[in-house]
Amino acid sequence: MTETSTQDPATQYQRVMLKISGEALMGDQGYGLHPPTIQRIAKEVQTVHEMGVEICMVIGGGNIFRGLQGAAQGMERTTGDYMGMLATVLNALAMQSALEGLGIFTRVISAIPMDQVCEPYIRRRAVRHLEKKRVCIFAAGTGNPYFTTDTGAVLRASEMSCDAIFMGKNGVDGVYDKDPAKHDDAKRYDKITYDEVLAQHLGVMDATAIALAQGNSQPIIVFPLDEPDGFRKVLAGEGTFTTVSG
Ligand code: UDP
């Protein structure tokens, strides 16, 4: 059960997962962390937090390291993947710092225990944090190599009984039939099914993550994170976005 007493009538959502890629934190600098960009995203989260919505977050690590990138350079794949998972912890700590700067109580919860740095993942404890309106940032993906943080986001969203997973994207306002940056006639979907996403290789999330979302009936809503007030708007059903569901 989630507490609904403080919920804003402007949204139907009580508990959500916000998934952003690591690259969303790097701004225009092409690598690493860009504090003004992190601050801007934290403010987006603050707006939704003020609506009384319980917020889970998963942030990727691609702005720092991806396992495949290491494998391409001759590194063992699993080592690269663990490095990628550690990169997500760095990003989570940076976001925690920005949120705390705004006065929002936040917990970083890692799939790989590192007690001096953040909390280990314990499902019931995480649920309790959410009930107390603490933003929970789930770090280190699933804790296993060969997965992505998209799958980690779907997994945690399912475990936390989130109403939906919100995929915040830069430079795109939903799911298109082809790359809108390259094709003028690209068509945006308002709604699309998991099966269509998989069959058409639409790249919303990797196939493992989509299949898990489908299996657990978790809607995925793709929206523009770089649009001012984008997170609040999509939660209120405003603006443009794509819903992926059954
Ligand atoms: N990763 C992993 N297992 C997980 C989640 C992530 O091994 O459960 C590793 C993987 O190497 C991945 C990297 O962490 O490339 C960073 O995550 P991701 O690529 O999902 O980040 P994003 O593209 O969202 O920034």
XYZ file of N, CA and C and ligand atoms in Angstrom:
763
model
N 0.850 -1.210 0.000
C 0.000 0.000 0.000
C 0.879 1.252 0.000
N 0.501 2.215 -0.796
C 1.211 3.486 -0.771
C 0.322 4.524 -0.093
N 0.982 5.511 0.546
C 0.207 6.562 1.203
C -0.237 7.568 0.156
N -1.497 7.923 0.147
C -2.005 8.803 -0.904
C -2.477 10.154 -0.374
N -2.384 10.353 0.930
C -3.012 11.519 1.530
C -2.498 12.838 0.967
N -1.206 12.888 0.626
C -0.657 14.151 0.156
C -0.594 14.214 -1.360
N -1.232 13.282 -2.004
C -1.104 13.226 -3.451
C -1.812 14.385 -4.141
N -1.158 14.919 -5.141
C -1.706 16.013 -5.926
C -2.761 15.469 -6.886
N -3.937 16.093 -6.929
C -4.957 15.589 -7.864
C -4.565 15.797 -9.319
N -3.483 16.546 -9.557
C -3.069 16.814 -10.939
C -2.437 15.599 -11.602
N -2.205 14.545 -10.849
C -1.617 13.354 -11.467
C -2.301 12.087 -10.969
N -2.342 11.105 -11.846
C -2.926 9.816 -11.461
C -1.873 8.915 -10.809
N -0.623 9.363 -10.808
C 0.461 8.486 -10.353
C 0.794 8.695 -8.883
N 0.988 7.604 -8.175
C 1.375 7.675 -6.761
C 2.847 7.346 -6.563
N 3.330 6.391 -7.371
C 4.734 5.977 -7.226
C 5.285 5.693 -8.625
N 6.384 6.340 -8.936
C 6.916 6.208 -10.295
C 8.414 5.918 -10.274
N 8.875 5.380 -11.387
C 10.308 5.205 -11.629
C 10.721 6.192 -12.712
N 11.748 6.987 -12.422
C 12.344 7.848 -13.451
C 13.664 7.226 -13.877
N 13.753 6.856 -15.146
C 15.015 6.312 -15.674
C 15.643 7.347 -16.598
N 16.891 7.682 -16.313
C 17.620 8.544 -17.240
C 18.961 7.897 -17.535
N 19.483 8.181 -18.705
C 20.784 7.621 -19.043
C 21.859 8.434 -18.340
N 23.027 7.849 -18.210
C 24.153 8.586 -17.641
C 24.466 9.813 -18.495
N 24.268 9.661 -19.794
C 24.584 10.764 -20.707
C 23.730 12.002 -20.433
N 22.593 11.803 -19.822
C 21.726 12.952 -19.497
C 22.413 13.895 -18.514
N 23.424 13.396 -17.795
C 24.096 14.213 -16.774
C 25.323 14.945 -17.302
N 25.704 14.690 -18.549
C 27.005 15.212 -18.991
C 26.910 16.555 -19.696
N 25.673 17.041 -19.918
C 25.521 18.322 -20.609
C 26.150 18.261 -21.987
N 26.729 19.369 -22.429
C 27.331 19.405 -23.774
C 28.798 19.009 -23.767
N 29.321 18.643 -22.597
C 30.772 18.430 -22.529
C 31.213 17.058 -23.037
N 30.253 16.167 -23.309
C 30.586 14.894 -23.964
C 31.092 13.797 -23.049
N 31.270 14.075 -21.768
C 31.780 13.050 -20.852
C 31.503 13.504 -19.423
N 31.310 12.555 -18.542
C 31.295 12.837 -17.106
C 30.089 13.615 -16.617
N 30.317 14.361 -15.583
C 29.226 15.024 -14.867
C 29.259 16.533 -15.089
N 28.114 17.107 -15.393
C 27.994 18.547 -15.618
C 27.059 19.095 -14.537
N 27.626 19.669 -13.456
C 26.797 20.048 -12.306
C 25.555 20.876 -12.644
N 25.623 21.886 -13.540
C 24.377 22.638 -13.820
C 23.284 21.748 -14.424
N 23.683 20.755 -15.216
C 22.689 19.841 -15.809
C 22.077 18.960 -14.724
N 22.903 18.477 -13.818
C 22.409 17.636 -12.713
C 21.446 18.456 -11.842
N 21.820 19.701 -11.625
C 20.974 20.620 -10.838
C 19.609 20.803 -11.507
N 19.635 20.964 -12.824
C 18.379 21.177 -13.560
C 17.471 19.945 -13.425
N 18.061 18.756 -13.561
C 17.252 17.534 -13.452
C 16.729 17.388 -12.016
N 17.576 17.725 -11.047
C 17.144 17.646 -9.646
C 15.932 18.550 -9.412
N 15.931 19.704 -10.048
C 14.780 20.620 -9.895
C 13.528 20.034 -10.533
N 13.696 19.325 -11.637
C 12.551 18.638 -12.270
C 11.970 17.610 -11.280
N 12.874 16.893 -10.641
C 12.443 15.872 -9.667
C 11.751 16.556 -8.481
N 12.294 17.683 -8.070
C 11.707 18.426 -6.937
C 10.246 18.798 -7.220
N 9.985 19.243 -8.448
C 8.618 19.654 -8.808
C 7.639 18.496 -8.620
N 8.079 17.314 -9.035
C 7.204 16.137 -8.921
C 7.118 15.677 -7.463
N 8.224 15.786 -6.751
C 8.238 15.443 -5.322
C 7.235 16.308 -4.571
N 7.161 17.577 -4.946
C 6.221 18.504 -4.286
C 4.765 18.148 -4.572
N 4.539 17.361 -5.618
C 3.176 16.896 -5.921
C 2.780 15.732 -5.006
N 3.725 15.246 -4.208
C 3.440 14.131 -3.305
C 3.653 12.773 -3.935
N 4.214 12.761 -5.146
C 4.459 11.492 -5.835
C 5.713 10.844 -5.249
N 5.667 9.547 -5.047
C 6.840 8.812 -4.555
C 7.743 8.492 -5.731
N 9.021 8.810 -5.564
C 9.914 8.771 -6.726
C 11.070 7.794 -6.530
N 11.179 6.868 -7.471
C 12.355 6.014 -7.615
C 13.136 6.544 -8.807
N 14.446 6.432 -8.736
C 15.257 6.834 -9.886
C 16.295 5.769 -10.191
N 16.563 5.588 -11.471
C 17.730 4.828 -11.904
C 18.459 5.688 -12.927
N 19.756 5.846 -12.704
C 20.580 6.635 -13.630
C 21.620 5.690 -14.231
N 21.782 5.728 -15.525
C 22.771 4.872 -16.188
C 24.191 5.297 -15.866
N 25.125 4.719 -16.587
C 26.531 5.042 -16.335
C 27.294 5.382 -17.601
N 26.559 5.485 -18.697
C 27.193 5.649 -20.012
C 27.996 6.924 -20.190
N 27.804 7.901 -19.318
C 28.614 9.122 -19.373
C 30.016 8.886 -18.839
N 30.210 7.737 -18.197
C 31.526 7.430 -17.612
C 32.090 6.147 -18.214
N 31.322 5.069 -18.167
C 31.849 3.797 -18.673
C 30.735 2.819 -18.992
N 30.916 2.122 -20.110
C 30.018 1.005 -20.451
C 30.855 -0.238 -20.657
N 30.318 -1.361 -20.204
C 31.058 -2.621 -20.299
C 31.457 -2.958 -21.722
N 30.575 -2.716 -22.676
C 30.880 -3.059 -24.063
C 32.053 -2.250 -24.594
N 32.127 -1.010 -24.106
C 33.228 -0.125 -24.502
C 34.558 -0.730 -24.022
N 34.567 -1.234 -22.783
C 35.771 -1.875 -22.256
C 36.109 -3.126 -23.043
N 35.053 -3.922 -23.363
C 35.281 -5.165 -24.119
C 35.876 -4.865 -25.480
N 35.424 -3.767 -26.100
C 35.945 -3.388 -27.421
C 37.428 -3.016 -27.340
N 37.864 -2.613 -26.148
C 39.279 -2.244 -25.969
C 40.097 -3.403 -25.403
N 39.512 -4.601 -25.427
C 40.254 -5.783 -25.012
C 40.096 -6.161 -23.556
N 39.262 -5.429 -22.834
C 39.054 -5.741 -21.410
C 38.064 -6.894 -21.282
N 38.174 -7.645 -20.224
C 37.192 -8.702 -20.008
C 35.808 -8.068 -19.823
N 34.823 -8.642 -20.479
C 33.489 -8.026 -20.491
C 32.925 -7.829 -19.083
N 33.041 -8.857 -18.259
C 32.439 -8.743 -16.925
C 33.120 -7.659 -16.089
N 34.433 -7.519 -16.251
C 35.143 -6.451 -15.529
C 34.616 -5.099 -15.988
N 34.464 -4.964 -17.299
C 33.916 -3.722 -17.845
C 32.525 -3.446 -17.315
N 31.730 -4.498 -17.218
C 30.368 -4.316 -16.708
C 30.369 -3.862 -15.247
N 31.255 -4.442 -14.440
C 31.327 -3.982 -13.047
C 31.779 -2.527 -12.981
N 32.687 -2.147 -13.878
C 33.098 -0.738 -13.923
C 31.905 0.143 -14.290
N 31.105 -0.342 -15.242
C 29.893 0.404 -15.622
C 28.943 0.542 -14.450
N 28.784 -0.541 -13.690
C 27.885 -0.481 -12.521
C 28.411 0.513 -11.488
N 29.728 0.530 -11.295
C 30.305 1.495 -10.351
C 30.080 2.926 -10.846
N 30.124 3.107 -12.163
C 29.875 4.441 -12.730
C 28.466 4.925 -12.359
N 27.516 3.998 -12.315
C 26.146 4.411 -11.961
C 26.076 4.872 -10.501
N 26.963 4.320 -9.673
C 26.983 4.754 -8.263
C 27.490 6.195 -8.183
N 28.514 6.517 -8.960
C 29.006 7.903 -8.987
C 27.883 8.851 -9.379
N 27.164 8.480 -10.428
C 26.073 9.337 -10.901
C 24.976 9.471 -9.845
N 24.674 8.363 -9.189
C 23.625 8.392 -8.160
C 24.029 9.315 -7.012
N 25.297 9.259 -6.617
C 25.762 10.124 -5.516
C 25.703 11.595 -5.920
N 26.038 11.868 -7.173
C 25.973 13.257 -7.653
C 24.532 13.754 -7.626
N 23.608 12.900 -8.043
C 22.187 13.306 -8.033
C 21.684 13.447 -6.604
N 22.118 12.547 -5.722
C 21.717 12.653 -4.312
C 22.159 13.994 -3.738
N 23.385 14.367 -4.038
C 23.911 15.625 -3.520
C 23.073 16.801 -4.023
N 22.721 16.775 -5.318
C 21.920 17.872 -5.879
C 20.521 17.905 -5.240
N 19.921 16.736 -5.046
C 18.575 16.691 -4.444
C 18.620 17.155 -2.988
N 19.639 16.709 -2.263
C 19.754 17.130 -0.866
C 19.982 18.632 -0.762
N 20.677 19.174 -1.755
C 20.867 20.629 -1.812
C 19.544 21.363 -1.945
N 18.547 20.682 -2.470
C 17.216 21.275 -2.609
C 16.317 20.915 -1.416
N 16.917 20.240 -0.439
C 16.160 19.908 0.779
C 15.328 18.644 0.663
N 15.637 17.797 -0.329
C 14.849 16.566 -0.510
C 15.622 15.392 0.079
N 15.008 14.681 1.006
C 15.657 13.511 1.596
C 15.772 12.427 0.527
N 16.953 11.878 0.409
C 17.257 10.964 -0.703
C 18.104 9.811 -0.199
N 17.857 8.630 -0.714
C 18.701 7.483 -0.393
C 19.268 6.906 -1.676
N 20.569 6.660 -1.664
C 21.166 5.886 -2.751
C 21.212 4.445 -2.273
N 20.676 3.552 -3.077
C 20.538 2.140 -2.695
C 21.216 1.313 -3.771
N 22.276 0.625 -3.382
C 23.089 -0.062 -4.389
C 22.808 -1.568 -4.434
N 22.775 -2.093 -5.637
C 22.631 -3.542 -5.816
C 23.910 -4.268 -5.409
N 25.025 -3.541 -5.379
C 26.296 -4.100 -4.900
C 26.602 -3.415 -3.570
N 26.617 -4.174 -2.470
C 26.789 -3.517 -1.170
C 28.097 -2.740 -1.075
N 28.000 -1.520 -0.612
C 29.195 -0.713 -0.301
C 28.776 0.213 0.832
N 28.768 -0.373 2.025
C 28.093 0.234 3.172
C 28.578 1.623 3.557
N 29.842 1.910 3.296
C 30.342 3.231 3.695
C 29.829 4.323 2.760
N 29.343 3.917 1.603
C 28.990 4.879 0.564
C 27.482 5.094 0.469
N 26.753 3.991 0.561
C 25.292 4.063 0.390
C 24.661 2.805 0.990
N 23.345 2.744 0.918
C 22.640 1.594 1.499
C 22.675 0.391 0.567
N 22.714 -0.807 1.144
C 22.513 -1.990 0.299
C 21.029 -2.106 -0.045
N 20.729 -2.805 -1.114
C 19.322 -2.956 -1.506
C 18.617 -3.987 -0.630
N 17.621 -3.509 0.097
C 16.734 -4.387 0.865
C 15.323 -3.915 0.516
N 14.562 -4.762 -0.137
C 13.298 -4.304 -0.728
C 12.373 -3.605 0.268
N 12.138 -4.248 1.398
C 11.183 -3.659 2.345
C 11.655 -2.311 2.874
N 12.969 -2.192 3.020
C 13.510 -0.934 3.513
C 13.309 0.171 2.466
N 13.531 -0.199 1.215
C 13.351 0.776 0.128
C 11.887 1.224 0.047
N 10.972 0.278 0.198
C 9.540 0.620 0.171
C 9.220 1.614 1.289
N 9.804 1.377 2.444
C 9.560 2.266 3.596
C 10.077 3.681 3.304
N 11.243 3.755 2.682
C 11.778 5.085 2.306
C 10.791 5.804 1.399
N 10.249 5.070 0.454
C 9.313 5.694 -0.499
C 8.065 6.181 0.227
N 7.576 5.366 1.150
C 6.382 5.766 1.911
C 6.644 7.034 2.710
N 7.914 7.212 3.110
C 8.279 8.424 3.847
C 8.660 9.554 2.907
N 8.377 9.370 1.623
C 8.599 10.399 0.582
C 10.074 10.710 0.357
N 10.926 9.740 0.660
C 12.337 9.911 0.315
C 12.531 9.461 -1.131
N 13.292 10.213 -1.872
C 13.600 9.788 -3.240
C 14.622 8.662 -3.153
N 14.336 7.543 -3.796
C 15.251 6.399 -3.778
C 15.955 6.288 -5.119
N 17.278 6.431 -5.097
C 18.056 6.279 -6.328
C 18.696 4.896 -6.293
N 18.255 4.035 -7.190
C 18.763 2.665 -7.223
C 20.005 2.613 -8.107
N 21.131 2.255 -7.490
C 22.410 2.297 -8.205
C 22.940 0.887 -8.442
N 23.941 0.801 -9.294
C 24.625 -0.450 -9.651
C 23.720 -1.414 -10.421
N 22.748 -0.870 -11.109
C 21.901 -1.680 -12.003
C 21.257 -2.847 -11.300
N 21.391 -4.016 -11.924
C 20.848 -5.235 -11.316
C 21.887 -5.890 -10.400
N 23.111 -5.382 -10.440
C 24.203 -6.008 -9.686
C 24.878 -7.132 -10.449
N 24.415 -7.383 -11.666
C 24.969 -8.475 -12.477
C 25.495 -7.967 -13.811
N 26.620 -8.553 -14.268
C 27.081 -8.184 -15.612
C 26.111 -8.675 -16.680
N 26.285 -8.196 -17.869
C 25.473 -8.548 -19.052
C 24.069 -7.963 -19.011
N 23.819 -7.093 -18.052
C 22.526 -6.405 -18.037
C 22.764 -4.916 -18.239
N 21.674 -4.165 -18.342
C 21.773 -2.717 -18.467
C 20.987 -2.072 -17.327
N 21.153 -0.780 -17.202
C 20.389 -0.077 -16.179
C 18.914 0.044 -16.583
N 18.609 -0.116 -17.876
C 17.193 -0.159 -18.270
C 16.529 -1.364 -17.601
N 17.204 -2.499 -17.662
C 16.661 -3.692 -17.010
C 16.609 -3.479 -15.494
N 17.649 -2.855 -14.948
C 17.649 -2.540 -13.511
C 16.444 -1.672 -13.148
N 16.129 -0.706 -14.001
C 15.000 0.194 -13.731
C 13.677 -0.567 -13.749
N 13.515 -1.464 -14.708
C 12.263 -2.233 -14.786
C 12.167 -3.181 -13.586
N 13.296 -3.786 -13.248
C 13.317 -4.710 -12.103
C 12.903 -3.996 -10.816
N 13.557 -2.878 -10.533
C 13.244 -2.151 -9.288
C 11.831 -1.569 -9.335
N 11.416 -1.088 -10.493
C 10.049 -0.550 -10.612
C 9.032 -1.646 -10.307
N 9.311 -2.849 -10.751
C 8.399 -3.963 -10.486
C 8.410 -4.301 -8.996
N 9.604 -4.368 -8.423
C 9.716 -4.706 -6.997
C 9.061 -3.644 -6.105
N 9.150 -2.390 -6.527
C 8.585 -1.276 -5.747
C 7.116 -1.033 -6.081
N 6.564 -1.842 -6.980
C 5.162 -1.655 -7.434
C 4.911 -0.247 -7.964
N 5.827 0.233 -8.788
C 5.620 1.554 -9.404
C 4.442 1.493 -10.372
N 3.783 2.634 -10.538
C 2.660 2.701 -11.475
C 3.148 2.716 -12.913
N 4.330 3.284 -13.127
C 4.868 3.366 -14.486
C 6.349 3.718 -14.424
N 7.019 3.446 -15.543
C 8.436 3.814 -15.679
C 8.513 4.974 -16.668
N 9.093 6.076 -16.229
C 9.222 7.248 -17.090
C 10.656 7.325 -17.604
N 10.781 7.196 -18.910
C 12.107 7.251 -19.543
C 12.334 8.677 -20.037
N 13.164 9.420 -19.338
C 13.453 10.793 -19.746
C 14.537 10.809 -20.803
N 14.215 11.387 -21.964
C 15.161 11.389 -23.089
C 15.564 12.822 -23.427
N 16.756 12.959 -23.945
C 17.200 14.264 -24.435
C 17.024 14.319 -25.947
N 16.446 15.401 -26.431
C 16.366 15.635 -27.877
C 15.291 14.844 -28.585
N 14.441 14.159 -27.848
C 13.368 13.405 -28.486
C 12.170 13.336 -27.536
N 10.970 13.453 -28.108
C 9.770 13.567 -27.262
C 8.896 12.324 -27.313
N 9.503 11.180 -27.554
C 8.733 9.935 -27.560
C 9.403 8.901 -28.434
N 8.606 7.929 -28.834
C 9.122 6.833 -29.666
C 8.679 7.075 -31.111
N 9.615 7.015 -32.027
C 9.343 7.242 -33.452
C 9.553 5.946 -34.233
N 8.954 5.897 -35.423
C 9.130 4.696 -36.256
C 10.523 4.654 -36.877
N 11.169 5.819 -36.994
C 12.575 5.885 -37.401
C 13.201 7.115 -36.760
N 14.498 7.231 -36.869
C 15.205 8.289 -36.150
C 14.750 9.675 -36.643
N 14.085 10.462 -35.794
C 13.586 11.765 -36.243
C 14.707 12.764 -36.577
N 15.905 12.509 -36.043
C 17.031 13.397 -36.356
C 17.517 13.185 -37.793
N 17.225 12.010 -38.339
C 17.716 11.696 -39.688
C 16.607 11.692 -40.730
N 15.359 11.517 -40.299
C 14.253 11.383 -41.266
C 13.156 12.404 -40.957
N 12.902 13.290 -41.924
C 11.860 14.308 -41.738
C 10.469 13.697 -41.610
N 10.279 12.532 -42.231
C 8.942 11.928 -42.218
C 8.766 10.923 -41.067
N 9.673 10.958 -40.103
C 9.537 10.039 -38.959
C 8.233 10.332 -38.212
N 7.566 9.265 -37.807
C 6.256 9.411 -37.160
C 6.365 9.022 -35.680
N 5.832 9.903 -34.807
C 5.862 9.597 -33.371
C 4.602 8.831 -32.985
N 4.765 7.830 -32.173
C 3.623 7.074 -31.674
C 3.117 7.708 -30.377
N 1.801 7.800 -30.242
C 1.236 8.176 -28.939
C 1.258 6.960 -28.023
N 0.912 5.815 -28.628
C 0.877 4.546 -27.890
C 1.473 3.473 -28.774
N 2.113 2.524 -28.169
C 2.665 1.396 -28.919
C 2.752 0.209 -27.957
N 2.690 -0.998 -28.505
C 2.746 -2.165 -27.620
C 4.194 -2.646 -27.446
N 4.409 -3.439 -26.392
C 5.735 -4.037 -26.172
C 6.134 -4.872 -27.403
N 5.156 -5.650 -27.900
C 5.454 -6.520 -29.047
C 5.905 -5.713 -30.262
N 5.244 -4.582 -30.491
C 5.630 -3.743 -31.646
C 7.030 -3.163 -31.455
N 7.318 -2.736 -30.228
C 8.659 -2.196 -29.948
C 9.723 -3.261 -30.229
N 9.447 -4.481 -29.770
C 10.414 -5.565 -29.961
C 10.521 -5.946 -31.442
N 9.367 -6.088 -32.109
C 9.374 -6.538 -33.506
C 10.046 -5.512 -34.411
N 9.835 -4.233 -34.104
C 10.390 -3.183 -34.974
C 11.760 -2.683 -34.491
N 12.302 -3.308 -33.462
C 13.631 -2.927 -32.920
C 13.700 -1.420 -32.675
N 12.724 -0.894 -31.954
C 12.615 0.562 -31.840
C 13.555 1.202 -30.808
N 14.280 0.410 -30.093
C 15.342 0.980 -29.252
C 14.853 1.846 -28.099
N 13.667 1.581 -27.603
C 13.172 2.312 -26.423
C 14.040 1.944 -25.228
N 14.191 0.664 -25.045
C 15.057 0.050 -24.035
C 15.611 -1.200 -24.702
N 16.573 -1.853 -24.092
C 17.031 -3.111 -24.685
C 15.944 -4.176 -24.524
N 16.055 -5.222 -25.328
C 14.983 -6.218 -25.420
C 14.723 -6.912 -24.083
N 15.762 -7.141 -23.292
C 15.582 -7.790 -21.982
C 14.680 -6.938 -21.095
N 14.958 -5.630 -21.103
C 14.173 -4.714 -20.268
C 12.715 -4.657 -20.740
N 12.520 -4.589 -22.052
C 11.152 -4.528 -22.593
C 10.391 -5.805 -22.210
N 11.058 -6.945 -22.375
C 10.401 -8.223 -22.075
C 10.017 -8.295 -20.590
N 10.894 -7.803 -19.732
C 10.597 -7.809 -18.293
C 9.414 -6.883 -17.978
N 9.404 -5.718 -18.618
C 8.289 -4.780 -18.415
C 6.982 -5.404 -18.894
N 7.054 -6.091 -20.014
C 5.861 -6.747 -20.553
C 5.371 -7.831 -19.588
N 6.313 -8.635 -19.113
C 5.959 -9.725 -18.202
C 5.324 -9.226 -16.916
N 5.733 -8.028 -16.480
C 5.218 -7.486 -15.219
C 4.188 -6.387 -15.435
N 3.734 -6.232 -16.682
C 2.724 -5.212 -17.037
C 3.100 -3.820 -16.525
N 4.354 -3.455 -16.716
C 4.818 -2.129 -16.313
C 4.776 -1.198 -17.531
N 3.909 -0.204 -17.540
C 3.922 0.733 -18.670
C 5.230 1.530 -18.690
N 5.717 1.808 -19.898
C 6.919 2.634 -20.062
C 6.486 3.899 -20.798
N 6.808 5.033 -20.229
C 6.388 6.295 -20.848
C 7.644 7.081 -21.215
N 7.820 7.308 -22.509
C 9.018 7.988 -23.007
C 8.668 9.461 -23.207
N 9.430 10.345 -22.560
C 9.100 11.778 -22.612
C 10.383 12.594 -22.721
N 10.247 13.882 -23.140
C 11.446 14.724 -23.277
C 11.897 15.299 -21.942
N 13.051 14.879 -21.499
C 13.588 15.350 -20.209
C 14.203 16.741 -20.343
N 14.601 17.092 -21.568
C 15.256 18.390 -21.757
C 14.248 19.526 -21.932
N 12.972 19.198 -21.957
C 11.962 20.251 -22.052
C 11.710 20.783 -20.643
N 11.696 22.119 -20.451
C 11.469 22.638 -19.107
C 10.147 22.115 -18.540
N 10.192 21.681 -17.312
C 9.000 21.171 -16.622
C 8.497 19.845 -17.223
N 9.381 19.187 -17.986
C 8.967 17.983 -18.711
C 8.471 16.856 -17.818
N 9.114 16.652 -16.677
C 8.741 15.524 -15.805
C 7.363 15.772 -15.180
N 7.148 16.992 -14.688
C 5.836 17.294 -14.103
C 4.740 17.170 -15.156
N 5.037 17.714 -16.345
C 4.021 17.705 -17.406
C 3.600 16.285 -17.774
N 4.571 15.406 -17.952
C 4.199 14.050 -18.372
C 3.398 13.354 -17.273
N 3.711 13.656 -16.032
C 2.935 13.058 -14.934
C 1.503 13.587 -14.898
N 1.326 14.801 -15.409
C -0.020 15.383 -15.472
C -0.707 15.022 -16.788
N -0.034 14.229 -17.623
C -0.610 13.824 -18.906
C -0.542 14.921 -19.946
N 0.329 15.920 -19.722
C 0.445 17.035 -20.672
C 1.655 16.847 -21.580
N 1.672 17.605 -22.671
C 2.815 17.581 -23.578
C 2.825 16.331 -24.439
N 3.947 16.108 -25.111
C 4.037 14.941 -25.993
C 4.897 13.858 -25.341
N 4.433 12.641 -25.527
C 5.137 11.478 -24.979
C 4.575 10.240 -25.652
N 5.234 9.123 -25.439
C 4.744 7.835 -25.981
C 4.574 6.865 -24.833
N 3.447 6.177 -24.816
C 3.224 5.139 -23.803
C 3.417 3.768 -24.438
N 4.301 2.994 -23.855
C 4.493 1.602 -24.283
C 3.784 0.728 -23.258
N 2.836 -0.052 -23.719
C 2.119 -0.944 -22.808
C 1.590 -2.145 -23.584
N 0.810 -2.969 -22.905
C 0.327 -4.193 -23.512
C -0.597 -3.933 -24.654
N 25.714 -2.662 -16.128
C 25.733 -4.035 -15.826
N 24.664 -4.594 -15.204
C 23.553 -3.880 -14.872
C 23.514 -2.507 -15.201
C 24.604 -1.926 -15.811
O 26.702 -4.702 -16.116
O 22.618 -4.461 -14.289
C 26.899 -2.036 -16.722
C 27.013 -2.249 -18.216
O 28.372 -2.396 -18.555
C 26.481 -0.943 -18.762
C 26.987 0.050 -17.755
O 26.861 -0.634 -16.506
O 26.985 -0.684 -20.049
C 26.258 1.358 -17.697
O 24.862 1.156 -17.737
P 23.993 1.564 -19.010
O 24.714 1.225 -20.290
O 22.647 0.966 -18.837
O 23.915 3.144 -18.845
P 23.149 4.217 -19.732
O 23.260 3.811 -21.179
O 21.709 4.220 -19.296
O 23.843 5.501 -19.402
